[in-house]
mmCIF file of C-alpha atoms (C1' of nucleotides) in Angstrom:
data_model
loop_
_atom_site.group_PDB
_atom_site.id
_atom_site.type_symbol
_atom_site.label_atom_id
_atom_site.label_comp_id
_atom_site.label_asym_id
_atom_site.label_seq_id
_atom_site.Cartn_x
_atom_site.Cartn_y
_atom_site.Cartn_z
ATOM 1 C CA UNK A 1 -9.368 -20.933 -11.989
ATOM 2 C CA UNK A 2 -12.168 -20.419 -14.461
ATOM 3 C CA UNK A 3 -13.657 -23.182 -14.597
ATOM 4 C CA UNK A 4 -14.363 -23.490 -10.775
ATOM 5 C CA UNK A 5 -15.465 -20.426 -10.802
ATOM 6 C CA UNK A 6 -18.449 -20.690 -13.339
ATOM 7 C CA UNK A 7 -20.413 -22.600 -11.068
ATOM 8 C CA UNK A 8 -20.379 -19.995 -8.105
ATOM 9 C CA UNK A 9 -23.702 -18.230 -7.248
ATOM 10 C CA UNK A 10 -23.408 -14.890 -7.567
ATOM 11 C CA UNK A 11 -22.465 -12.973 -4.218
ATOM 12 C CA UNK A 12 -22.333 -9.601 -2.839
ATOM 13 C CA UNK A 13 -24.002 -6.439 -4.883
ATOM 14 C CA UNK A 14 -24.467 -6.820 -8.627
ATOM 15 C CA UNK A 15 -22.144 -4.989 -11.021
ATOM 16 C CA UNK A 16 -23.948 -2.756 -13.068
ATOM 17 C CA UNK A 17 -23.247 -3.286 -16.823
ATOM 18 C CA UNK A 18 -23.062 -0.471 -18.825
ATOM 19 C CA UNK A 19 -24.288 -2.272 -22.086
ATOM 20 C CA UNK A 20 -26.769 -5.013 -22.876
ATOM 21 C CA UNK A 21 -24.243 -6.959 -25.131
ATOM 22 C CA UNK A 22 -21.383 -6.451 -22.440
ATOM 23 C CA UNK A 23 -20.583 -10.013 -22.901
ATOM 24 C CA UNK A 24 -19.720 -10.472 -18.817
ATOM 25 C CA UNK A 25 -23.279 -9.352 -18.676
ATOM 26 C CA UNK A 26 -24.200 -11.932 -20.966
ATOM 27 C CA UNK A 27 -22.092 -14.828 -18.738
ATOM 28 C CA UNK A 28 -23.406 -13.629 -15.129
ATOM 29 C CA UNK A 29 -27.187 -13.352 -16.712
ATOM 30 C CA UNK A 30 -26.757 -17.362 -17.996
ATOM 31 C CA UNK A 31 -25.249 -17.855 -15.206
ATOM 32 C CA UNK A 32 -28.308 -17.185 -13.300
ATOM 33 C CA UNK A 33 -30.076 -19.252 -15.255
ATOM 34 C CA UNK A 34 -28.374 -22.100 -14.297
ATOM 35 C CA UNK A 35 -30.221 -24.865 -12.155
ATOM 36 C CA UNK A 36 -28.313 -26.602 -8.953
ATOM 37 C CA UNK A 37 -29.217 -28.963 -6.837
ATOM 38 C CA UNK A 38 -31.108 -32.416 -6.771
ATOM 39 C CA UNK A 39 -31.758 -33.698 -10.481
ATOM 40 C CA UNK A 40 -35.016 -33.982 -11.392
ATOM 41 C CA UNK A 41 -36.219 -37.032 -14.253
ATOM 42 C CA UNK A 42 -36.840 -34.875 -17.040
ATOM 43 C CA UNK A 43 -33.145 -33.740 -16.869
ATOM 44 C CA UNK A 44 -31.893 -37.370 -16.110
ATOM 45 C CA UNK A 45 -34.002 -38.166 -19.105
ATOM 46 C CA UNK A 46 -32.499 -35.652 -21.244
ATOM 47 C CA UNK A 47 -28.871 -36.461 -20.068
ATOM 48 C CA UNK A 48 -29.155 -39.697 -20.828
ATOM 49 C CA UNK A 49 -30.699 -39.938 -23.979
ATOM 50 C CA UNK A 50 -28.204 -36.854 -24.986
ATOM 51 C CA UNK A 51 -25.098 -39.160 -24.082
ATOM 52 C CA UNK A 52 -26.885 -42.340 -25.860
ATOM 53 C CA UNK A 53 -26.820 -40.166 -29.089
ATOM 54 C CA UNK A 54 -23.558 -38.324 -29.339
ATOM 55 C CA UNK A 55 -21.743 -40.434 -27.096
ATOM 56 C CA UNK A 56 -19.818 -38.485 -23.492
ATOM 57 C CA UNK A 57 -17.425 -35.846 -22.742
ATOM 58 C CA UNK A 58 -17.016 -32.325 -23.943
ATOM 59 C CA UNK A 59 -19.072 -31.683 -20.992
ATOM 60 C CA UNK A 60 -19.959 -27.747 -21.246
ATOM 61 C CA UNK A 61 -21.103 -28.302 -24.753
ATOM 62 C CA UNK A 62 -22.736 -31.444 -23.749
ATOM 63 C CA UNK A 63 -24.558 -29.615 -21.222
ATOM 64 C CA UNK A 64 -25.380 -26.591 -23.787
ATOM 65 C CA UNK A 65 -26.273 -28.983 -26.725
ATOM 66 C CA UNK A 66 -28.379 -31.335 -24.630
ATOM 67 C CA UNK A 67 -30.780 -27.920 -23.463
ATOM 68 C CA UNK A 68 -29.791 -28.696 -19.722
ATOM 69 C CA UNK A 69 -29.467 -25.060 -17.534
ATOM 70 C CA UNK A 70 -26.714 -27.313 -15.525
ATOM 71 C CA UNK A 71 -23.126 -26.641 -15.898
ATOM 72 C CA UNK A 72 -20.909 -28.933 -17.744
ATOM 73 C CA UNK A 73 -18.992 -30.218 -14.323
ATOM 74 C CA UNK A 74 -22.700 -30.830 -12.567
ATOM 75 C CA UNK A 75 -23.585 -33.108 -16.112
ATOM 76 C CA UNK A 76 -20.456 -34.953 -15.726
ATOM 77 C CA UNK A 77 -20.800 -35.720 -12.272
ATOM 78 C CA UNK A 78 -24.396 -37.111 -12.364
ATOM 79 C CA UNK A 79 -24.045 -38.870 -15.376
ATOM 80 C CA UNK A 80 -20.178 -41.028 -14.012
ATOM 81 C CA UNK A 81 -21.915 -41.077 -10.157
ATOM 82 C CA UNK A 82 -25.415 -41.938 -11.073
ATOM 83 C CA UNK A 83 -26.968 -42.472 -14.105
ATOM 84 C CA UNK A 84 -24.073 -44.407 -15.953
ATOM 85 C CA UNK A 85 -25.697 -48.082 -16.777
ATOM 86 C CA UNK A 86 -22.583 -49.864 -14.981
ATOM 87 C CA UNK A 87 -23.232 -48.137 -12.007
ATOM 88 C CA UNK A 88 -23.520 -50.733 -8.780
ATOM 89 C CA UNK A 89 -25.404 -49.666 -6.196
ATOM 90 C CA UNK A 90 -26.174 -50.799 -2.689
ATOM 91 C CA UNK A 91 -24.385 -52.027 0.118
ATOM 92 C CA UNK A 92 -20.568 -52.669 -0.293
ATOM 93 C CA UNK A 93 -19.789 -56.277 -0.087
ATOM 94 C CA UNK A 94 -17.448 -57.845 2.476
ATOM 95 C CA UNK A 95 -15.096 -57.913 -0.603
ATOM 96 C CA UNK A 96 -15.579 -54.599 -1.601
ATOM 97 C CA UNK A 97 -14.856 -53.330 1.852
ATOM 98 C CA UNK A 98 -12.110 -55.707 2.245
ATOM 99 C CA UNK A 99 -10.571 -54.064 -0.545
ATOM 100 C CA UNK A 100 -11.210 -50.748 0.008
ATOM 101 C CA UNK A 101 -9.231 -51.137 3.616
ATOM 102 C CA UNK A 102 -6.722 -52.902 1.800
ATOM 103 C CA UNK A 103 -6.270 -50.011 -0.873
ATOM 104 C CA UNK A 104 -6.764 -47.153 1.753
ATOM 105 C CA UNK A 105 -3.717 -48.405 3.743
ATOM 106 C CA UNK A 106 -1.530 -48.218 0.900
ATOM 107 C CA UNK A 107 -2.553 -45.399 -1.231
ATOM 108 C CA UNK A 108 -4.745 -42.942 1.584
ATOM 109 C CA UNK A 109 -7.503 -41.039 -0.149
ATOM 110 C CA UNK A 110 -6.604 -41.560 -3.301
ATOM 111 C CA UNK A 111 -10.454 -42.702 -4.301
ATOM 112 C CA UNK A 112 -10.093 -42.762 -7.603
ATOM 113 C CA UNK A 113 -7.600 -44.751 -7.957
ATOM 114 C CA UNK A 114 -9.602 -46.754 -5.290
ATOM 115 C CA UNK A 115 -12.285 -46.757 -7.590
ATOM 116 C CA UNK A 116 -10.661 -48.321 -10.431
ATOM 117 C CA UNK A 117 -10.379 -51.699 -8.368
ATOM 118 C CA UNK A 118 -14.047 -51.974 -7.744
ATOM 119 C CA UNK A 119 -16.001 -51.984 -10.844
ATOM 120 C CA UNK A 120 -19.017 -50.032 -10.538
ATOM 121 C CA UNK A 121 -18.632 -48.197 -7.869
ATOM 122 C CA UNK A 122 -17.448 -44.660 -8.090
ATOM 123 C CA UNK A 123 -15.054 -42.794 -5.716
ATOM 124 C CA UNK A 124 -18.038 -40.584 -4.028
ATOM 125 C CA UNK A 125 -19.648 -43.958 -3.136
ATOM 126 C CA UNK A 126 -16.060 -45.081 -1.960
ATOM 127 C CA UNK A 127 -15.077 -41.707 -0.017
ATOM 128 C CA UNK A 128 -18.773 -41.465 1.399
ATOM 129 C CA UNK A 129 -18.467 -45.135 2.389
ATOM 130 C CA UNK A 130 -14.973 -44.188 4.107
ATOM 131 C CA UNK A 131 -16.298 -40.959 6.236
ATOM 132 C CA UNK A 132 -19.008 -42.272 7.084
ATOM 133 C CA UNK A 133 -18.507 -45.730 8.271
ATOM 134 C CA UNK A 134 -14.789 -45.761 8.735
ATOM 135 C CA UNK A 135 -14.145 -42.449 10.163
ATOM 136 C CA UNK A 136 -17.045 -42.899 12.549
ATOM 137 C CA UNK A 137 -15.260 -45.694 13.949
ATOM 138 C CA UNK A 138 -12.112 -43.838 14.319
ATOM 139 C CA UNK A 139 -13.909 -41.314 16.013
ATOM 140 C CA UNK A 140 -15.533 -44.294 18.212
ATOM 141 C CA UNK A 141 -11.935 -44.773 19.177
ATOM 142 C CA UNK A 142 -10.380 -41.543 19.856
ATOM 143 C CA UNK A 143 -8.118 -41.854 17.004
ATOM 144 C CA UNK A 144 -7.820 -40.010 13.368
ATOM 145 C CA UNK A 145 -8.617 -42.615 10.416
ATOM 146 C CA UNK A 146 -5.323 -41.747 8.915
ATOM 147 C CA UNK A 147 -3.178 -42.648 12.271
ATOM 148 C CA UNK A 148 -1.134 -45.569 12.915
ATOM 149 C CA UNK A 149 -3.056 -46.858 15.871
ATOM 150 C CA UNK A 150 -6.010 -46.602 13.791
ATOM 151 C CA UNK A 151 -4.122 -48.773 10.550
ATOM 152 C CA UNK A 152 -3.241 -51.300 13.415
ATOM 153 C CA UNK A 153 -6.563 -51.440 14.289
ATOM 154 C CA UNK A 154 -7.351 -52.561 10.734
ATOM 155 C CA UNK A 155 -4.292 -54.458 10.373
ATOM 156 C CA UNK A 156 -4.877 -56.533 13.658
ATOM 157 C CA UNK A 157 -8.803 -56.586 14.078
ATOM 158 C CA UNK A 158 -10.828 -55.298 11.483
ATOM 159 C CA UNK A 159 -9.693 -57.220 8.168
ATOM 160 C CA UNK A 160 -9.030 -60.124 9.938
ATOM 161 C CA UNK A 161 -12.374 -60.582 11.395
ATOM 162 C CA UNK A 162 -14.113 -59.031 8.035
ATOM 163 C CA UNK A 163 -12.007 -61.686 6.109
ATOM 164 C CA UNK A 164 -12.640 -64.839 8.619
ATOM 165 C CA UNK A 165 -16.218 -63.902 8.921
ATOM 166 C CA UNK A 166 -17.065 -63.590 5.368
ATOM 167 C CA UNK A 167 -14.557 -66.967 4.683
ATOM 168 C CA UNK A 168 -16.974 -68.755 7.189
ATOM 169 C CA UNK A 169 -20.270 -67.863 5.730
ATOM 170 C CA UNK A 170 -19.010 -68.628 2.010
ATOM 171 C CA UNK A 171 -18.027 -71.804 3.764
ATOM 172 C CA UNK A 172 -21.555 -72.363 4.477
ATOM 173 C CA UNK A 173 -23.507 -70.795 1.643
ATOM 174 C CA UNK A 174 -21.901 -72.167 -1.107
ATOM 175 C CA UNK A 175 -18.409 -75.024 -1.437
ATOM 176 C CA UNK A 176 -15.525 -72.989 -1.609
ATOM 177 C CA UNK A 177 -15.770 -70.214 -4.112
ATOM 178 C CA UNK A 178 -12.916 -68.503 -4.050
ATOM 179 C CA UNK A 179 -12.787 -65.149 -1.952
ATOM 180 C CA UNK A 180 -13.014 -62.143 -3.484
ATOM 181 C CA UNK A 181 -14.756 -62.393 -6.067
ATOM 182 C CA UNK A 182 -12.912 -63.482 -9.859
ATOM 183 C CA UNK A 183 -15.924 -61.272 -11.751
ATOM 184 C CA UNK A 184 -13.688 -58.298 -10.584
ATOM 185 C CA UNK A 185 -10.578 -59.436 -10.294
ATOM 186 C CA UNK A 186 -10.828 -60.595 -14.227
ATOM 187 C CA UNK A 187 -12.725 -57.823 -15.188
ATOM 188 C CA UNK A 188 -10.092 -55.181 -13.752
ATOM 189 C CA UNK A 189 -7.209 -57.258 -14.937
ATOM 190 C CA UNK A 190 -6.020 -57.941 -11.625
ATOM 191 C CA UNK A 191 -6.032 -61.996 -11.656
ATOM 192 C CA UNK A 192 -2.287 -62.183 -12.692
ATOM 193 C CA UNK A 193 -0.460 -63.466 -10.077
ATOM 194 C CA UNK A 194 2.618 -63.193 -8.906
ATOM 195 C CA UNK A 195 3.198 -63.066 -5.468
ATOM 196 C CA UNK A 196 4.655 -59.967 -5.034
ATOM 197 C CA UNK A 197 1.927 -57.964 -5.548
ATOM 198 C CA UNK A 198 2.520 -55.136 -4.011
ATOM 199 C CA UNK A 199 5.636 -54.213 -4.867
ATOM 200 C CA UNK A 200 5.351 -50.981 -7.083
ATOM 201 C CA UNK A 201 2.699 -48.345 -6.893
ATOM 202 C CA UNK A 202 0.240 -50.184 -9.832
ATOM 203 C CA UNK A 203 -1.954 -53.013 -7.760
ATOM 204 C CA UNK A 204 -2.181 -56.178 -9.869
ATOM 205 C CA UNK A 205 -4.507 -57.730 -7.322
ATOM 206 C CA UNK A 206 -1.369 -60.564 -6.549
ATOM 207 C CA UNK A 207 -2.722 -60.651 -3.288
ATOM 208 C CA UNK A 208 -6.249 -61.477 -3.697
ATOM 209 C CA UNK A 209 -5.242 -63.882 -6.845
ATOM 210 C CA UNK A 210 -2.981 -65.825 -3.981
ATOM 211 C CA UNK A 211 -5.440 -66.149 -1.260
ATOM 212 C CA UNK A 212 -7.929 -67.578 -4.221
ATOM 213 C CA UNK A 213 -5.267 -69.969 -5.502
ATOM 214 C CA UNK A 214 -6.341 -72.912 -3.560
ATOM 215 C CA UNK A 215 -5.702 -72.274 0.185
ATOM 216 C CA UNK A 216 -8.749 -70.127 0.667
ATOM 217 C CA UNK A 217 -10.341 -73.112 2.491
ATOM 218 C CA UNK A 218 -8.359 -72.442 5.000
ATOM 219 C CA UNK A 219 -8.721 -69.096 6.776
ATOM 220 C CA UNK A 220 -5.633 -69.377 9.158
ATOM 221 C CA UNK A 221 -3.406 -70.037 6.168
ATOM 222 C CA UNK A 222 -5.114 -67.446 4.291
ATOM 223 C CA UNK A 223 -4.623 -65.133 6.644
ATOM 224 C CA UNK A 224 -1.267 -65.785 7.251
ATOM 225 C CA UNK A 225 -0.805 -65.287 3.908
ATOM 226 C CA UNK A 226 -2.512 -61.867 3.505
ATOM 227 C CA UNK A 227 -0.522 -60.919 6.250
ATOM 228 C CA UNK A 228 2.847 -62.167 5.022
ATOM 229 C CA UNK A 229 1.907 -60.276 1.177
ATOM 230 C CA UNK A 230 0.378 -57.092 2.994
ATOM 231 C CA UNK A 231 2.316 -56.126 6.156
ATOM 232 C CA UNK A 232 5.905 -58.216 5.674
ATOM 233 C CA UNK A 233 6.689 -56.527 9.091
ATOM 234 C CA UNK A 234 3.693 -59.088 10.733
ATOM 235 C CA UNK A 235 6.673 -61.610 10.327
ATOM 236 C CA UNK A 236 4.404 -64.690 10.962
ATOM 237 C CA UNK A 237 2.631 -63.368 14.036
ATOM 238 C CA UNK A 238 -0.493 -61.712 13.658
ATOM 239 C CA UNK A 239 0.250 -59.855 17.209
ATOM 240 C CA UNK A 240 1.635 -56.515 17.819
ATOM 241 C CA UNK A 241 5.286 -56.099 18.570
ATOM 242 C CA UNK A 242 5.069 -52.882 21.128
ATOM 243 C CA UNK A 243 3.514 -53.469 23.977
ATOM 244 C CA UNK A 244 1.918 -50.131 24.256
ATOM 245 C CA UNK A 245 -0.022 -51.330 20.825
ATOM 246 C CA UNK A 246 -0.689 -54.321 22.144
ATOM 247 C CA UNK A 247 -2.461 -53.205 24.884
ATOM 248 C CA UNK A 248 -4.434 -50.630 23.329
ATOM 249 C CA UNK A 249 -5.604 -53.326 20.797
ATOM 250 C CA UNK A 250 -6.650 -55.412 23.752
ATOM 251 C CA UNK A 251 -8.755 -52.208 24.704
ATOM 252 C CA UNK A 252 -9.951 -52.563 20.615
ATOM 253 C CA UNK A 253 -10.669 -55.664 21.352
ATOM 254 C CA UNK A 254 -12.486 -55.735 24.605
ATOM 255 C CA UNK A 255 -14.473 -52.895 22.971
ATOM 256 C CA UNK A 256 -15.538 -54.858 20.211
ATOM 257 C CA UNK A 257 -16.745 -57.367 22.685
ATOM 258 C CA UNK A 258 -18.451 -54.453 24.070
ATOM 259 C CA UNK A 259 -20.236 -53.910 21.033
ATOM 260 C CA UNK A 260 -19.001 -50.374 20.087
ATOM 261 C CA UNK A 261 -17.629 -51.778 17.098
ATOM 262 C CA UNK A 262 -19.867 -54.425 16.242
ATOM 263 C CA UNK A 263 -18.853 -56.895 13.355
ATOM 264 C CA UNK A 264 -22.367 -57.258 12.978
ATOM 265 C CA UNK A 265 -23.057 -53.201 12.708
ATOM 266 C CA UNK A 266 -20.233 -54.198 9.286
ATOM 267 C CA UNK A 267 -21.547 -56.843 8.032
ATOM 268 C CA UNK A 268 -25.622 -56.155 8.377
ATOM 269 C CA UNK A 269 -24.785 -53.568 5.768
ATOM 270 C CA UNK A 270 -24.725 -56.554 3.175
ATOM 271 C "C1'" DA B 1 -47.938 -38.154 17.005
ATOM 272 C "C1'" DA B 2 -43.700 -34.338 17.418
ATOM 273 C "C1'" DG B 3 -39.721 -33.186 17.845
ATOM 274 C "C1'" DC B 4 -34.825 -33.643 18.171
ATOM 275 C "C1'" DA B 5 -30.708 -35.944 16.763
ATOM 276 C "C1'" DT B 6 -27.913 -38.700 13.573
ATOM 277 C "C1'" DT B 7 -26.846 -40.977 9.615
ATOM 278 C "C1'" DC B 8 -26.054 -41.366 4.522
ATOM 279 C "C1'" DC B 9 -25.054 -39.750 0.189
ATOM 280 C "C1'" DA B 10 -26.122 -36.611 -4.033
ATOM 281 C "C1'" DA B 11 -24.234 -32.582 -5.544
ATOM 282 C "C1'" DC B 12 -21.537 -28.823 -4.850
ATOM 283 C "C1'" DC B 13 -16.813 -25.897 -4.361
ATOM 284 C "C1'" DG B 14 -12.061 -25.246 -5.236
ATOM 285 C "C1'" DC B 15 -8.326 -26.824 -6.981
ATOM 286 C "C1'" DT B 16 -4.730 -28.727 -10.177
ATOM 287 C "C1'" DA B 17 -2.612 -30.946 -14.481
ATOM 288 C "C1'" DG B 18 -2.634 -31.574 -18.975
ATOM 289 C "C1'" DA B 19 -4.636 -30.283 -23.596
ATOM 290 C "C1'" DA B 20 -5.587 -27.017 -26.828
ATOM 291 C "C1'" DC B 21 -5.097 -22.667 -28.952
ATOM 292 C "C1'" DA C 1 5.630 -19.649 -23.958
ATOM 293 C "C1'" DG C 2 1.393 -18.105 -22.013
ATOM 294 C "C1'" DT C 3 -2.784 -18.016 -21.631
ATOM 295 C "C1'" DT C 4 -7.548 -19.877 -21.796
ATOM 296 C "C1'" DC C 5 -10.366 -24.078 -21.625
ATOM 297 C "C1'" DT C 6 -11.678 -28.819 -20.046
ATOM 298 C "C1'" DA C 7 -11.727 -33.107 -17.266
ATOM 299 C "C1'" DG C 8 -10.921 -34.696 -13.009
ATOM 300 C "C1'" DC C 9 -10.024 -35.257 -8.345
ATOM 301 C "C1'" DG C 10 -10.617 -34.737 -3.185
ATOM 302 C "C1'" DG C 11 -12.698 -32.137 0.295
ATOM 303 C "C1'" DT C 12 -17.034 -30.346 2.368
ATOM 304 C "C1'" DT C 13 -22.180 -29.317 2.464
ATOM 305 C "C1'" DG C 14 -27.233 -29.183 2.391
ATOM 306 C "C1'" DG C 15 -31.519 -31.897 3.108
ATOM 307 C "C1'" DA C 16 -33.812 -36.468 2.816
ATOM 308 C "C1'" DA C 17 -34.164 -40.475 5.263
ATOM 309 C "C1'" DT C 18 -34.064 -42.721 9.417
ATOM 310 C "C1'" DG C 19 -34.187 -43.354 14.395
ATOM 311 C "C1'" DC C 20 -34.857 -42.139 19.187
ATOM 312 C "C1'" DT C 21 -36.860 -40.320 22.933
#
DNA sequence: AAGCATTCCAACCGCTAGAAC
DNA sequence: AGTTCTAGCGGTTGGAATGCT
């Protein structure tokens, strides 16, 4: 496609142009002037100021209008992933980590879709988190992050422990604020409330709304409800039915104990 | 202190869908 | 209806920062 090639560095032999006013040559010359790589403070300021005055969108013309020697694509990315005032920076909170695990188990690598439920977080950031943290652990376990084996590990071990740990922390630090921050649920329209939250493709946050209603003080109930809503196939117990998996999960737990996938590692990111 | 390895993340690339012409 | 342009998505990479020996 034309758009994607616009940022390509010129490679191979240069094509001699017979005429100076050859549009193709002019385009190539313009491309060679384009800057790539890290943005400078000046460029950031220019972009921010231009958007403040003119709004965002029409990125190619915006780049030209602002006098930036960048592609529109590059400007868009810089704005969305870094310069936007509502971009949240810093480590993911426990709530966010849980939500990412939850949503990824449901939607897979639909980063932008997942990002829609984490206000202030970008798809790029979530993708990076998944690749650097989650996939790393999958690798340590000698399995693929998208495999059922790994998903089971998340289901039976990581998520329950993460949730439990968070609840314990909350109970010691605060009275009892419902788990997943109501702020983001409200801002994303997630606090709605029916129980069958994941029946459809569009995630309404029902699980979290449920979790936060009254029962949060009891992590056992919370987890049970969590599993019923999220993985109904688990029935009442949070144990794998299949013996092979059971053995593997046992090994996984031992691995946890041996510290090769330490909760502290997960939590120290906060 | 120096060199090497690993981690993390900003930025890039290729591709696609949909809008505009 | 066909072509071009634009925005957006997911995958990948380069290099700075950090940790380790």
